[in-house]
Structures are given as structure tokens and as C-alpha cells.
C-alpha atoms as one frame of an Amber mdcrd trajectory, in Angstrom:
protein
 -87.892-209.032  93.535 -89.288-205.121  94.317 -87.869-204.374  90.738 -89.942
-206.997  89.149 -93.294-205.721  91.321 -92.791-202.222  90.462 -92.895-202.946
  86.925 -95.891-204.770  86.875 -97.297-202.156  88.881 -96.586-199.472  86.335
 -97.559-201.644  83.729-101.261-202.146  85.186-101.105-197.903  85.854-100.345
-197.548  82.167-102.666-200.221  81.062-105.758-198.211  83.406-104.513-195.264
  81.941-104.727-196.042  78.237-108.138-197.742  78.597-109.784-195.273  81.445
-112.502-194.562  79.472-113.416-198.212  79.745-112.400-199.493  82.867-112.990
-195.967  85.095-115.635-193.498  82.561-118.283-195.565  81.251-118.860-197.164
  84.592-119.380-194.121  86.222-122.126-192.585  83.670-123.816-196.234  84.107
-124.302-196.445  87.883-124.154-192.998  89.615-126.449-190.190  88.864-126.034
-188.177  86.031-126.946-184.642  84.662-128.395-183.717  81.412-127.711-180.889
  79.341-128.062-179.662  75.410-124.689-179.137  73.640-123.324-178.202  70.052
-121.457-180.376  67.681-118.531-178.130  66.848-115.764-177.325  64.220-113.065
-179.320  66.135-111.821-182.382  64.366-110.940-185.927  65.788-109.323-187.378
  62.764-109.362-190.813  62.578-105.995-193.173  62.119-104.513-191.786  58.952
-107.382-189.368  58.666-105.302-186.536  57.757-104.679-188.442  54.254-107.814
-189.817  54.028-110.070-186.815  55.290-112.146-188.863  57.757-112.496-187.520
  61.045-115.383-186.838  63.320-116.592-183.763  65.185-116.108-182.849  68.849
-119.161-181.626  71.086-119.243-178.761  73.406-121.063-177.971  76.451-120.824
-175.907  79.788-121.405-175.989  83.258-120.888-174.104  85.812-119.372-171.500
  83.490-116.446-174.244  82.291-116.875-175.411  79.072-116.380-179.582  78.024
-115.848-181.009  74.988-114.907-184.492  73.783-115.066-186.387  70.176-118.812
-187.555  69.355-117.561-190.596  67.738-120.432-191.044  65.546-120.146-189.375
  61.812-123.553-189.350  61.398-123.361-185.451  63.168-122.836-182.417  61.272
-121.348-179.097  62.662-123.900-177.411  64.306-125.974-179.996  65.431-127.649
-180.004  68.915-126.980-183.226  70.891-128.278-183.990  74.429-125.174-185.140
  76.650-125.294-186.596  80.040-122.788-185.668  82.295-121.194-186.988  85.846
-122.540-184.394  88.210-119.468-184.580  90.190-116.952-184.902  87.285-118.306
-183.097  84.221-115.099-184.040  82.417-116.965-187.575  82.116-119.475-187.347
  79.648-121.262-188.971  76.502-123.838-188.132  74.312-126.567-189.425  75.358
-127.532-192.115  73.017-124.096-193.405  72.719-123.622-196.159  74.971
């Protein structure tokens, strides 16, 4: 009976794991306070699936704060390397952050 408990247990820890940005990230920018702050679009490369054969990919923004810099895909292809993008940021967890429009 523990066996069968445990497994659903790390089922649901993989499950919140794979789909944090859902369940734990985007919840967090909505209700608690956040911090706004300008960042680049830079030449880092998300490729999307099979992207390396078909040459679609999207760019990843940068930011810092505090002196430690962030950076995440921008999901949107509409941005071109060098762009400046406004991102809001958890105060307490910069690591959880968006561009600002993107929602």
C-alpha cells in the first residue's frame, strides 16, 4: 500500500515539476508585487521542436539585479536581437520573470 502512495506522490512532484511555470510562476507574477526593469533581447537561441532543421527558434532576454544577471526565452518571434523589452520580475525571486506584455 506505501509503494503504491509513494508513486503517486512522485508522480504529482514530477507532474508540478514539468508544468511549474504554470501551476507555481505565473501565479506568483499575478498576485504578489512585482518589480520592473528594462532588459535586452539577446543572441541566445530557444529553438523550437525540430528547430535545429527547420531554423525556427526564438531569442532569450537578459536582465540584472542586484549584480546577477536573468535570462529566460521571450517566446514571442516578433523580437529581434537587440531589442529593449520591459520585464517584470518577482522581487523576492528574480528567477521568475516575464516580459511584461506577455501574459
Amino acid at each position: 500500500m506505501n509503494s503504491k502512495w509513494l508513486k503517486i506522490f512522485l508522480l504529482l512532484m514530477i507532474m508540478i515539476y514539468l508544468f511549474r511555470e504554470n501551476i507555481i510562476y505565473t501565479p506568483v507574477l499575478n498576485i504578489f508585487s512585482n518589480q520592473k526593469i528594462k532588459g535586452q533581447i539577446i543572441n541566445e537561441k530557444y529553438y523550437k521542436r525540430r528547430g535545429q532543421f527547420t531554423n525556427q527558434f526564438i531569442y532569450y532576454y537578459k536582465f540584472s539585479v542586484n549584480g546577477k544577471d536573468y535570462s529566460n526565452p521571450s517566446y514571442d518571434e516578433k523580437y529581434k536581437l537587440g531589442d529593449s523589452v520591459l520585464i517584470e520580475y518577482n522581487e523576492t525571486f528574480p528567477f521568475m520573470n516575464r516580459i511584461k506584455n506577455q501574459k
